[in-house]
Tab-separated table of C-alpha atoms in Angstrom:
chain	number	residue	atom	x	y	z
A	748	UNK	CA	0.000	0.000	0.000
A	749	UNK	CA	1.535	3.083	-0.784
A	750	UNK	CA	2.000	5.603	1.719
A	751	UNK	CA	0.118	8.949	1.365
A	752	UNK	CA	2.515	11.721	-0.056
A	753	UNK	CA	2.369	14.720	0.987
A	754	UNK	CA	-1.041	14.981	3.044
A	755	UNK	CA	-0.794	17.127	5.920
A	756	UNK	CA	-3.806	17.161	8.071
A	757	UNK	CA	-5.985	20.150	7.483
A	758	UNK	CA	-5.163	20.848	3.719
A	759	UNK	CA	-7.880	23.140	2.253
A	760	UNK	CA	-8.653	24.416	-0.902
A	761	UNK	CA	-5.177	25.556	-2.174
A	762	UNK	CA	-4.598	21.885	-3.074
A	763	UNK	CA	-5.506	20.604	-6.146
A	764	UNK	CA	-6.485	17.233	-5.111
A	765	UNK	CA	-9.352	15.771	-5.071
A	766	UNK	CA	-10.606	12.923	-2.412
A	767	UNK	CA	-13.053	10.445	-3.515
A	768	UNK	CA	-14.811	8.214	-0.847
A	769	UNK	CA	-16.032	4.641	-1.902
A	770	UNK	CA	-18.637	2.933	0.025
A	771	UNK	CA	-17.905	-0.528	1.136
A	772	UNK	CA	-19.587	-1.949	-1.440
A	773	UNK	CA	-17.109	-0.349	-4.281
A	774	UNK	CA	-14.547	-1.849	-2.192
A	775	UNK	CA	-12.447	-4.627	-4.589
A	776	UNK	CA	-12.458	-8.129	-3.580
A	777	UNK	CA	-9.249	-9.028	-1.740
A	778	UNK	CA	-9.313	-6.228	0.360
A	779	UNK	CA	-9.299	-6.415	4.396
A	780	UNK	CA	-12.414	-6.543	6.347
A	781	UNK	CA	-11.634	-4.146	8.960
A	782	UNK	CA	-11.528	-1.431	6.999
A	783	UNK	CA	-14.666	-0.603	5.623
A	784	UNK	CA	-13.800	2.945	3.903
A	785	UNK	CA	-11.433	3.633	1.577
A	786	UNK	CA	-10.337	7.247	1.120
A	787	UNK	CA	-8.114	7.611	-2.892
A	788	UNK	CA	-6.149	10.872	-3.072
A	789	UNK	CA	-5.994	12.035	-6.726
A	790	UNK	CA	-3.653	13.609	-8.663
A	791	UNK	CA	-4.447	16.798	-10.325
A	792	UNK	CA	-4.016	14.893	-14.222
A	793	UNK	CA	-6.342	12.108	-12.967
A	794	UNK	CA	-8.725	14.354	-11.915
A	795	UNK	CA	-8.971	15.617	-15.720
A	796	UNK	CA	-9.040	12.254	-16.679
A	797	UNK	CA	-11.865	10.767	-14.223
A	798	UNK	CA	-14.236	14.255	-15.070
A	799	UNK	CA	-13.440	14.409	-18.911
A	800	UNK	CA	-15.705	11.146	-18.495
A	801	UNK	CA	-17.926	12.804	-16.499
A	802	UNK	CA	-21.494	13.481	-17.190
A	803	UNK	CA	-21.917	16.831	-17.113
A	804	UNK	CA	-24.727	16.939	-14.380
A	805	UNK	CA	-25.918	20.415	-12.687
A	806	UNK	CA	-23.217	22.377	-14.167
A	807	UNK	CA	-24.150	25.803	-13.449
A	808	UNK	CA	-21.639	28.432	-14.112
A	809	UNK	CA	-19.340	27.029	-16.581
A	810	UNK	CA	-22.236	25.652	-18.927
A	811	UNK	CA	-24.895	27.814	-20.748
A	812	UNK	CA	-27.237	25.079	-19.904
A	813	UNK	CA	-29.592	25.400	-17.227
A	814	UNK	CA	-31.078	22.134	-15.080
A	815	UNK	CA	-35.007	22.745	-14.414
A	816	UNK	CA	-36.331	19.809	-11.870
A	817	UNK	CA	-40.151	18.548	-11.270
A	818	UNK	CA	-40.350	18.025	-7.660
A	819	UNK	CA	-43.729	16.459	-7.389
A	820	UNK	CA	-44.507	17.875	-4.522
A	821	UNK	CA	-44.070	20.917	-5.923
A	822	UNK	CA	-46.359	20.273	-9.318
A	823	UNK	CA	-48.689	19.298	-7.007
A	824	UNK	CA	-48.749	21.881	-4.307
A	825	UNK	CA	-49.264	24.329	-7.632
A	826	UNK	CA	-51.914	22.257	-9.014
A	827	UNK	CA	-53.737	22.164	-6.035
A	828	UNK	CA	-53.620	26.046	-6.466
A	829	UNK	CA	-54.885	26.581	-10.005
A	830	UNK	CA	-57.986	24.375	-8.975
A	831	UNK	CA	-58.786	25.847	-6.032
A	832	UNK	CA	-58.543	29.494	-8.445
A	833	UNK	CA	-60.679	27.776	-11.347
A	834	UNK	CA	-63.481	26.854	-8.717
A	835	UNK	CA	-63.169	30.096	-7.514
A	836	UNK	CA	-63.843	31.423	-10.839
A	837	UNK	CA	-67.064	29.354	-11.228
A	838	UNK	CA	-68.667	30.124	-8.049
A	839	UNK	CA	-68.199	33.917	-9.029
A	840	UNK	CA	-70.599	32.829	-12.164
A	841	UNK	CA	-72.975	30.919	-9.669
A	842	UNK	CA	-73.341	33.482	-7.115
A	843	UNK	CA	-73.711	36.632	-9.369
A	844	UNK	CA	-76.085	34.622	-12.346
A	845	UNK	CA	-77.940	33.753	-9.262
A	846	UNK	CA	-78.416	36.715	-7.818
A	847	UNK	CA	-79.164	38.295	-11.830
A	848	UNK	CA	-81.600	35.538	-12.367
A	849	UNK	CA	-83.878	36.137	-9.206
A	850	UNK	CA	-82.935	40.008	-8.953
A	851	UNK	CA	-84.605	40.026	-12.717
A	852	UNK	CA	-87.920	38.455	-11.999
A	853	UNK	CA	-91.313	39.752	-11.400
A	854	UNK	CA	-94.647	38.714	-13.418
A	855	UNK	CA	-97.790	40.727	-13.564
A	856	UNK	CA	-100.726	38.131	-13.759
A	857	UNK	CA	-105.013	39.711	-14.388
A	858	UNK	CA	-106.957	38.300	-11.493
A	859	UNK	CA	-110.219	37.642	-12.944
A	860	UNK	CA	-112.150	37.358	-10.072
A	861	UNK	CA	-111.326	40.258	-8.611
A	862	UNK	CA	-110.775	42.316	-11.494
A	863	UNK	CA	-107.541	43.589	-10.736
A	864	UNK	CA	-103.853	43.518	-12.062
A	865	UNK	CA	-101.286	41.308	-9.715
A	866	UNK	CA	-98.054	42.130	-9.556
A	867	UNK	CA	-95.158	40.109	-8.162
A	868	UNK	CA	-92.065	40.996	-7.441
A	869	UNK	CA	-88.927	39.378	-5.599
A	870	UNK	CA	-88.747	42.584	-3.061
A	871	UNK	CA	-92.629	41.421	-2.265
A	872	UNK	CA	-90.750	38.410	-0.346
A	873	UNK	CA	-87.855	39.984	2.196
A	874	UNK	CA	-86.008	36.374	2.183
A	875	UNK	CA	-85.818	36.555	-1.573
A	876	UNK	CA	-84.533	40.092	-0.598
A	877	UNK	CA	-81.646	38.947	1.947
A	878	UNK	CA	-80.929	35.516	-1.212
A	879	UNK	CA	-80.210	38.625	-4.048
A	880	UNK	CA	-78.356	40.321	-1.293
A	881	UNK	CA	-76.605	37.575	-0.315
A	882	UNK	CA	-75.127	35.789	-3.241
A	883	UNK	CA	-74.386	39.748	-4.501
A	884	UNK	CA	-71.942	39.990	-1.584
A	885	UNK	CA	-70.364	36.369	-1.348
A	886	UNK	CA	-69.963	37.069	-5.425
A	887	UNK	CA	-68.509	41.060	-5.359
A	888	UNK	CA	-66.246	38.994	-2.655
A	889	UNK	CA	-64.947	36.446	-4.797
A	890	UNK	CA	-64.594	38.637	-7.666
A	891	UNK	CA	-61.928	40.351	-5.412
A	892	UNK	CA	-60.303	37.564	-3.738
A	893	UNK	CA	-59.327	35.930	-7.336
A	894	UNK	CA	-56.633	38.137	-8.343
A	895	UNK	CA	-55.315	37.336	-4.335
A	896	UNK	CA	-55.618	33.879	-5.201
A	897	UNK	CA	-53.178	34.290	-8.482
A	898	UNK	CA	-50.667	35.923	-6.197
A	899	UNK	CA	-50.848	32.818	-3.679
A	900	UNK	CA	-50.383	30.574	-7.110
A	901	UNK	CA	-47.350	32.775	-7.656
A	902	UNK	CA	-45.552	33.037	-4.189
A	903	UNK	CA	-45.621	30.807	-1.832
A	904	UNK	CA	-44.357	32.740	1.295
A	905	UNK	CA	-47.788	34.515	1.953
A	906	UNK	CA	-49.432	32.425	4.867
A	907	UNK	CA	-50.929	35.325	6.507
A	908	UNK	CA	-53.206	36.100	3.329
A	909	UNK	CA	-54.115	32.513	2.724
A	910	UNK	CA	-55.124	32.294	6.254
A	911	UNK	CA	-57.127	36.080	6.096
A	912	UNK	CA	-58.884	34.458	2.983
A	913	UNK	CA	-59.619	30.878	4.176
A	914	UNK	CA	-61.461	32.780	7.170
A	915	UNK	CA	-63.512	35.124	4.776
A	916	UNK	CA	-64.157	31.908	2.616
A	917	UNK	CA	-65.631	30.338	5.830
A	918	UNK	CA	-67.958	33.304	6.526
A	919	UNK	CA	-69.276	33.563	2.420
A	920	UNK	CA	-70.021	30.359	2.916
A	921	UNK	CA	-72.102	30.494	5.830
A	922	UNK	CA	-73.721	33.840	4.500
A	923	UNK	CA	-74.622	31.829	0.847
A	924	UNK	CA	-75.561	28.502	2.311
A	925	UNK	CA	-78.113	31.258	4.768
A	926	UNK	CA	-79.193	32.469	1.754
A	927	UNK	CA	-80.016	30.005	-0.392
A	928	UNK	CA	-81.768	27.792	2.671
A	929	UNK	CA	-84.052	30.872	3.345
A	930	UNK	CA	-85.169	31.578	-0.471
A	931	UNK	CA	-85.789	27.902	-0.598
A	932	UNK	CA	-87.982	27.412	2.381
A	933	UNK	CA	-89.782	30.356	0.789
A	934	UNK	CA	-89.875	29.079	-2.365
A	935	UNK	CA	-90.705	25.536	-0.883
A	936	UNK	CA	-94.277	27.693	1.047
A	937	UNK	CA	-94.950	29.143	-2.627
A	938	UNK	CA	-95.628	25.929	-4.089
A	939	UNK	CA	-97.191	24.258	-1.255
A	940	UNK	CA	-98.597	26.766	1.077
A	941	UNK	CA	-99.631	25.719	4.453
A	942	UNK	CA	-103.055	24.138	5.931
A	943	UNK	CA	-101.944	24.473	9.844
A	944	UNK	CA	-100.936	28.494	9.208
A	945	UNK	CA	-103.379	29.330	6.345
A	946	UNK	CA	-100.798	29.582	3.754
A	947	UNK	CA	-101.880	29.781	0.651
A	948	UNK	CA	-99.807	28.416	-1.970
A	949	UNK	CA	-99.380	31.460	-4.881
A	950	UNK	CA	-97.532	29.630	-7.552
A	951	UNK	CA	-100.832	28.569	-8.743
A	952	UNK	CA	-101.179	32.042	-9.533
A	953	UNK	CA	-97.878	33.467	-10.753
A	954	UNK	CA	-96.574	30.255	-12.799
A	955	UNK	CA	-93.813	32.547	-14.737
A	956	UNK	CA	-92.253	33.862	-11.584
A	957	UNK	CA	-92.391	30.754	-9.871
A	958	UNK	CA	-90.239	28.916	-12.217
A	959	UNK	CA	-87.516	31.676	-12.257
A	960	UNK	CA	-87.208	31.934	-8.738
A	961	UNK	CA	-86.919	27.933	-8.347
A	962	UNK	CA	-84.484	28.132	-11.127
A	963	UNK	CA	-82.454	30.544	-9.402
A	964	UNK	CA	-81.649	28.424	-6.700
A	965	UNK	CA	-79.930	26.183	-8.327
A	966	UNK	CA	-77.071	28.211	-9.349
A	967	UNK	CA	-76.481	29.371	-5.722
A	968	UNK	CA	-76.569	25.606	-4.083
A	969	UNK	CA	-73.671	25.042	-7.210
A	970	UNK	CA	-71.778	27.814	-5.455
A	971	UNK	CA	-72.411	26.553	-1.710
A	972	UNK	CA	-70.679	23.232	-3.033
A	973	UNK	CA	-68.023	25.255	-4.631
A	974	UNK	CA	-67.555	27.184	-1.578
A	975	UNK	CA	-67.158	24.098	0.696
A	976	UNK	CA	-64.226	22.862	-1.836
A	977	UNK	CA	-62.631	26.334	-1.741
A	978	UNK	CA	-62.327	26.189	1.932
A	979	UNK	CA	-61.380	22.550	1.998
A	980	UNK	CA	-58.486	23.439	-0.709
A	981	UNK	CA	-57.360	26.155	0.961
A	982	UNK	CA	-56.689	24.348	4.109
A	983	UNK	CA	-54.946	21.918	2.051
A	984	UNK	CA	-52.421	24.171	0.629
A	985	UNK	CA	-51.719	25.955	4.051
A	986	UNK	CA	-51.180	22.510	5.259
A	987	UNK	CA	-48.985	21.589	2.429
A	988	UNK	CA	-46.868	25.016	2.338
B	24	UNK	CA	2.233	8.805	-16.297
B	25	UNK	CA	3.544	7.882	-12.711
B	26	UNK	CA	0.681	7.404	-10.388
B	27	UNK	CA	0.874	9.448	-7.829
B	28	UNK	CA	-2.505	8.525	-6.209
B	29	UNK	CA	-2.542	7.606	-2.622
B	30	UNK	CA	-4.890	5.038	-0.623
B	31	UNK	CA	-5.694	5.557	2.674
B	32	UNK	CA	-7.355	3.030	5.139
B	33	UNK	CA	-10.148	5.024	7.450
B	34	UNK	CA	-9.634	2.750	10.120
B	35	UNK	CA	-12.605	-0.140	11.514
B	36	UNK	CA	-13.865	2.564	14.561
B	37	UNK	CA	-15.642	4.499	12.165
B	38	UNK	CA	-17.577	2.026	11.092
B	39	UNK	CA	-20.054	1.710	13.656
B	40	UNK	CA	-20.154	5.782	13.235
B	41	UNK	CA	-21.257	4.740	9.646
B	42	UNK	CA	-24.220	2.059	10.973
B	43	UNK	CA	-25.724	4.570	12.898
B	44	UNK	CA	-24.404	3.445	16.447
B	45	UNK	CA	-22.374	6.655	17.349
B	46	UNK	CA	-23.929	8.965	20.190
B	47	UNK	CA	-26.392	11.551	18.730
B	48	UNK	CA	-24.806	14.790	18.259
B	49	UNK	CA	-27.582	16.839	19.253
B	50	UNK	CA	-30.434	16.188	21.401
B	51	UNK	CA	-33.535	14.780	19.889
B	52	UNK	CA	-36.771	17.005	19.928
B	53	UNK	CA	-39.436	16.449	22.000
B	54	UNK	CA	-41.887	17.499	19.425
B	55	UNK	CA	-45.022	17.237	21.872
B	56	UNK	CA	-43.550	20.036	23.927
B	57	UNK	CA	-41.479	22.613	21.503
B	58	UNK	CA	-42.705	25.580	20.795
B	59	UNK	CA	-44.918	24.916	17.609
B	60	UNK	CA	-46.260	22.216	19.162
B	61	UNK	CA	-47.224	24.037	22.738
B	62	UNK	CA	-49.458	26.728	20.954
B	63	UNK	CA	-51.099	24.059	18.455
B	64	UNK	CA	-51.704	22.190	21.477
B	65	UNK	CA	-53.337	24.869	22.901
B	66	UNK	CA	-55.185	25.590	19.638
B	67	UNK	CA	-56.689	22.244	20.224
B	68	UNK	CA	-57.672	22.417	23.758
B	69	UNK	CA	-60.034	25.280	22.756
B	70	UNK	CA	-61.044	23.377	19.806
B	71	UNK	CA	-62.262	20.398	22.229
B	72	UNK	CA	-63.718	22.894	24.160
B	73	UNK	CA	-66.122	25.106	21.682
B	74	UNK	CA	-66.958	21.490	20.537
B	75	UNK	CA	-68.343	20.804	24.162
B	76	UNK	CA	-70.094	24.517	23.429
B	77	UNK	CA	-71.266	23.304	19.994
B	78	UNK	CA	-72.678	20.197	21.073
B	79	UNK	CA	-74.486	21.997	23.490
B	80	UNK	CA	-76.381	24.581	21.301
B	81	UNK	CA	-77.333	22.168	18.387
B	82	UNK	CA	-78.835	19.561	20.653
B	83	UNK	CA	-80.517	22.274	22.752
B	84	UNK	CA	-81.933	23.878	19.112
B	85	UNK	CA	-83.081	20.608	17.882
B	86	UNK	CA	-84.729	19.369	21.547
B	87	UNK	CA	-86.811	22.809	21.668
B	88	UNK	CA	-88.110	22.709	18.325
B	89	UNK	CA	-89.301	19.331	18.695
B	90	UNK	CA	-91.178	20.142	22.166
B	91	UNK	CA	-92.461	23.023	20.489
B	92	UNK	CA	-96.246	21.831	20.819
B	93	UNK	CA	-99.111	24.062	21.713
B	94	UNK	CA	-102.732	23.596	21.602
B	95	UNK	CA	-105.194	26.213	22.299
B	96	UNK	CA	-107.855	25.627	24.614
B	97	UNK	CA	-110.992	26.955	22.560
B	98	UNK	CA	-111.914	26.031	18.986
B	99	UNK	CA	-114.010	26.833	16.152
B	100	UNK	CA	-114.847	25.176	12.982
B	101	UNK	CA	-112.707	27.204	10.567
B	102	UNK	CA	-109.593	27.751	12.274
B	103	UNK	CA	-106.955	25.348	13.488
B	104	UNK	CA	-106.065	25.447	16.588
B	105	UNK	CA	-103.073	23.397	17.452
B	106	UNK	CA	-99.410	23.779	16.626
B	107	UNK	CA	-96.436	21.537	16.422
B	108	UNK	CA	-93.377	21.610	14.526
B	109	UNK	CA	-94.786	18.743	12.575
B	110	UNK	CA	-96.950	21.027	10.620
B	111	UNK	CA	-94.156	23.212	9.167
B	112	UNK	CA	-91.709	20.541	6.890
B	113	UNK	CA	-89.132	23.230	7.449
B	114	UNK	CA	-89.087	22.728	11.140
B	115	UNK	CA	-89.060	19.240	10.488
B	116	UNK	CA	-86.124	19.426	8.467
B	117	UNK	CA	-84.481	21.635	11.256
B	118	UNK	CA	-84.615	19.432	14.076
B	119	UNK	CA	-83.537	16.431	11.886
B	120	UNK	CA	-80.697	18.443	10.476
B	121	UNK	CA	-80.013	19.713	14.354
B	122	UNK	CA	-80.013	16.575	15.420
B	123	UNK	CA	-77.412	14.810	12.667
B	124	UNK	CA	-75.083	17.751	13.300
B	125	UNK	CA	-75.165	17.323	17.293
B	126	UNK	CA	-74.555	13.982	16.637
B	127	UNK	CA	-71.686	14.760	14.307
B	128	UNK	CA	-70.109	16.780	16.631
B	129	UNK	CA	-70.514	13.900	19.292
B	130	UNK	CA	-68.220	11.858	16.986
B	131	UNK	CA	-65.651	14.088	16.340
B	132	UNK	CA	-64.475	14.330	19.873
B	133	UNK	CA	-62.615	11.699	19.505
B	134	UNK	CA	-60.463	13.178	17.106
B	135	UNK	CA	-60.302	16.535	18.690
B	136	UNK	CA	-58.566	14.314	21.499
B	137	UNK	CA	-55.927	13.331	19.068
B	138	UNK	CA	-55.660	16.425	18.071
B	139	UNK	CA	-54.470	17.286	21.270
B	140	UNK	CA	-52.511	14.314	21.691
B	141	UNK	CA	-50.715	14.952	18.488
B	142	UNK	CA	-50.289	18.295	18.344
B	143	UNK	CA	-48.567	18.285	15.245
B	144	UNK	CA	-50.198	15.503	13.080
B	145	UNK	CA	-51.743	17.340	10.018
B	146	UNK	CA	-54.664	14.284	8.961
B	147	UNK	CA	-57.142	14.737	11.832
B	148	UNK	CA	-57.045	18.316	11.753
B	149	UNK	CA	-57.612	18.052	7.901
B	150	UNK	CA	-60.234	15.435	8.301
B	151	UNK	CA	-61.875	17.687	11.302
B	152	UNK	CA	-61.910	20.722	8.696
B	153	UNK	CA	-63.124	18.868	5.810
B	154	UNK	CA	-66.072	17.033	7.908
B	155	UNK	CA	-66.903	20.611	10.220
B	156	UNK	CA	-67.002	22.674	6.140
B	157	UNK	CA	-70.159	19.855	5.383
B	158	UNK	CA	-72.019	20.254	9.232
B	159	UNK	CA	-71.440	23.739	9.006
B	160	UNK	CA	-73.560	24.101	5.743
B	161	UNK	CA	-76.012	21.987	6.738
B	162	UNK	CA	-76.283	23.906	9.974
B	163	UNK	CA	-76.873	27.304	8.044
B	164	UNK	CA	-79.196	25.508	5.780
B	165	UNK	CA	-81.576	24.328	8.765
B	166	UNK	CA	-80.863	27.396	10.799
B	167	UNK	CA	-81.623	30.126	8.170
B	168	UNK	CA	-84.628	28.172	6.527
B	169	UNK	CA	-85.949	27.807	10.025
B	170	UNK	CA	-85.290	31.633	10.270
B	171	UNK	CA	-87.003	32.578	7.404
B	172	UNK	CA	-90.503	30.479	8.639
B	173	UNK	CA	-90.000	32.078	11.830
B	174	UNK	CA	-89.850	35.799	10.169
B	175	UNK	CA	-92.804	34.591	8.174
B	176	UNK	CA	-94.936	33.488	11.283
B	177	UNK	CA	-93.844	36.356	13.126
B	178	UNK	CA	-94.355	39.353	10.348
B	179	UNK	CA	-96.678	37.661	7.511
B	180	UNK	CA	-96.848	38.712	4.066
B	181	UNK	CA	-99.543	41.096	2.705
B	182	UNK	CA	-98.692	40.182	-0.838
B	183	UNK	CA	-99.102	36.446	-0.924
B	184	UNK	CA	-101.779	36.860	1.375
B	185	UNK	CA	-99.824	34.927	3.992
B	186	UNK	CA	-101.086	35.777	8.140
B	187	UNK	CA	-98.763	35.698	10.759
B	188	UNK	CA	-99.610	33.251	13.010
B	189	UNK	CA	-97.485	34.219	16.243
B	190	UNK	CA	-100.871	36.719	17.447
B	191	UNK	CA	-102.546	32.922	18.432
B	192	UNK	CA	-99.603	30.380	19.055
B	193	UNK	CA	-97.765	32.845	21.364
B	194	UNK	CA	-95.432	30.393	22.832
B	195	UNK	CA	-94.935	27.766	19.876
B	196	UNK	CA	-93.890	31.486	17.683
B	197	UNK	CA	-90.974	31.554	21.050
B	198	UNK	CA	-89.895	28.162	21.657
B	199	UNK	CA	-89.139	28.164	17.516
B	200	UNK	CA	-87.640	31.360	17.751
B	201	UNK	CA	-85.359	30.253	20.536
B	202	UNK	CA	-84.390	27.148	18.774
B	203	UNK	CA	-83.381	29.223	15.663
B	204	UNK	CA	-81.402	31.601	17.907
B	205	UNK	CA	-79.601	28.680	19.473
B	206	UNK	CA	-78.620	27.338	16.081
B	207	UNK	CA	-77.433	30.023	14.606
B	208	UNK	CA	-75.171	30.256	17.823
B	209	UNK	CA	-73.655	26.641	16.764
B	210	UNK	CA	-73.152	27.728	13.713
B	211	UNK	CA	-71.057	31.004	14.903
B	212	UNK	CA	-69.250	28.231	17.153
B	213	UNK	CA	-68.418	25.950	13.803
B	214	UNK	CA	-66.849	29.145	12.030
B	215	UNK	CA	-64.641	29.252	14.685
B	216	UNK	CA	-63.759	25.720	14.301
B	217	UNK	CA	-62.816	26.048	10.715
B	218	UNK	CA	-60.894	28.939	11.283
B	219	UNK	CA	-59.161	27.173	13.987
B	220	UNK	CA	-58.609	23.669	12.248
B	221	UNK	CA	-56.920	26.455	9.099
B	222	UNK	CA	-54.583	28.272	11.569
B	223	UNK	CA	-53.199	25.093	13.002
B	224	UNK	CA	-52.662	23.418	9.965
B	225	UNK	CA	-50.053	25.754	9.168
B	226	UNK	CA	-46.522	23.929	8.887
B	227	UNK	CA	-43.867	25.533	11.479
């Protein structure tokens, strides 16, 4: 075994050599067991000669070329991002079409029996009142909260504003889900009225307006379940930060 | 070309440095007690706790509105005269949907524990958050449909021709009233919740 030329302990950078560490499995049959590292010193010229068959792997400043990795986690973290953005972007057409749709309605119908022109409106019915106001807020709100959202695709060092937003998530979705429960119970009396409280049912009347204000619904309960996976995603990607 | 390459033998010792048997150069960290972990733990003490609340206001909601029965004690042909939340499907659906989410919240105690336990496992909190976003819709749903009866009972409507009926069922139009209050108050409590489980999820 050859001795080790001149290695002095604690030789830094100045030297040109380079030490290369096998594992024990690299280790060549025949040699001892009791060592179980083996520690080459190279010579500058052999260093040329082991990197000229190199592959040239993460060279950064030497080589124009420039090494992009997919970290998985990190595709995903993003992707779970741009969906929770895209579902924003729907509920923003649920809440506002719904609020449009049943802010729009009102039928005039001739009563024949008593001679005189019926009018219906949605302000006749304060609950369809509080569902246009409603879904006009939780929809102005996500209108805003979009362009936040792009910035939380983009950086990922704002947890404050992902927190502020899961919290004002939680609330729009408490205010629609209020909303659309009240206009439906409503709705739900103007179909079938009410023997025990003398309710009469007026659908049978207004037919037009009944429809559109049934229909309306429908786009706001699409937003409560888009809602409830907003706030689920967004807990997910503080969680996976 | 003279070979001027030197071996060295690192000798046996290190070995057992290189199976993992050398002393730990550090100290390892108690995660249950650093810092993160003490105000996350905290976190879900109070979580346990406004679950206790929680539990508390839906199954008071849901046991008022179902003993919510009056009966006048005069009659006439025309009019009805008795009152129970049977006759109003909305109240129905209330204390049904009162009931599932006070029994929800009687199964997630469990995991609140673990939550406490494990101050800095991420999957119950997640699972809490996921399950409390569903019971706190259907909370609103039953509470603000309730609400909306209520209003009706209490104000009528002079354009659909609709009577309030709170001037004769004086205490069935409170003991509904009260039960909407009281739900409403759970679902203040589950916001809280949500927000909570979201805070605590974060990672350091």
């Amino acid at each position: 075994m050859e001795e080790a030329k001149e290695i002095e302990a604690g030789e830094t950078a100045t030297s040109s050599r380079k030490v290369i560490i096998l594992d024990p499995k690299e280790i060549e049959a025949g040699e001892t067991a009791t060592s179980s590292r083996k520690v080459i010193i190279l010579d500058p010229k052999e260093i040329e000669a082991r990197e000229a068959n190199q592959i040239e792997a993460g060279e950064t400043s030497t080589s124009p070329r420039k090494v992009i990795t997919f970290d998985p986690k990190l595709v995903i973290n993003k992707g779970i991002l741009i969906l929770g953005f895209v579902m924003r972007l729907f509920a923003v057409f649920g809440t506002i079409g719904s609020a449009l749709a049943m802010g729009t309605t009102q039928e005039s119908v001739v009563s024949l029996t008593q001679l005189t022109l019926l009018k219906a409106k949605y302000s006749d019915l304060p609950t369809l009142m509080f569902f246009v106001v409603a879904n006009a807020i939780a929809g102005g709100y996500l209108v805003i909260s979009l362009p936040v959202s792009i910035f939380h695709i983009i950086s990922t060092k704002a947890r404050t504003s992902r927190i502020i937003l899961l919290v004002i998530d939680t609330v729009m979705l408490a205010l629609v889900s209020s909303g659309a429960s009240a206009a439906t119970a409503t709705v739900y009396l103007a179909h079938e009225g009410n023997t025990t409280a003398n309710w009469p049912p007026i659908c049978q009347q207004f037919d037009a307006f009944c429809q559109r204000i049934s229909g309306s619904l429908i786009g706001s309960f699409c937003a409560l379940v888009l809602l409830m996976l907003i706030v689920i995603n967004s807990a997910i990607s503080i969680s996976r930060l | 070309m003279k070979n001027e390459s030197a071996t060295i033998d690192v000798p046996a010792e290190s070995s057992s440095a290189m199976k993992g048997k050398a002393p730990l150069i550090g100290l390892a960290r108690d995660h249950a007690t650093t810092g993160s972990g003490g105000y996350k733990r905290g976190l879900s003490i109070f979580d346990f706790l406004l679950r206790l609340a929680a539990i508390v206001a839906a199954l008071a909601a849901a046991a008022t509105m179902g003993t919510s029965d009056e009966t006048l004690p005069f009659f006439t042909q025309f009019l009805q005269f008795e009152a129970s939340y049977d006759d109003l499907p909305t109240f129905q659906f209330f204390v049904i949907a009162m009931a599932i989410v006070a029994g929800y919240l009687v199964l997630s105690l469990p995991f609140s524990v673990i939550t406490i336990v494990r101050p800095l496992a991420t999957a119950p909190r997640l699972l809490l958050l996921v399950l409390d976003t569903a019971a706190l819709a259907l909370n609103t749903a039953a509470a603000s449909s309730a609400a909306a009866i209520s209003y009706l009972a209490h104000n009528g409507n002079q354009n659909t021709n609709w009577l309030s009926i709170c001037q004769q069922f004086g205490d069935f139009c409170q003991k509904s009233s009260g039960a909407v209050v009281s739900a409403f108050v759970s679902v203040v409590f589950f916001t809280i919740l949500i927000v909570l489980s979201g805070v605590a999820l974060k990672r350091p």
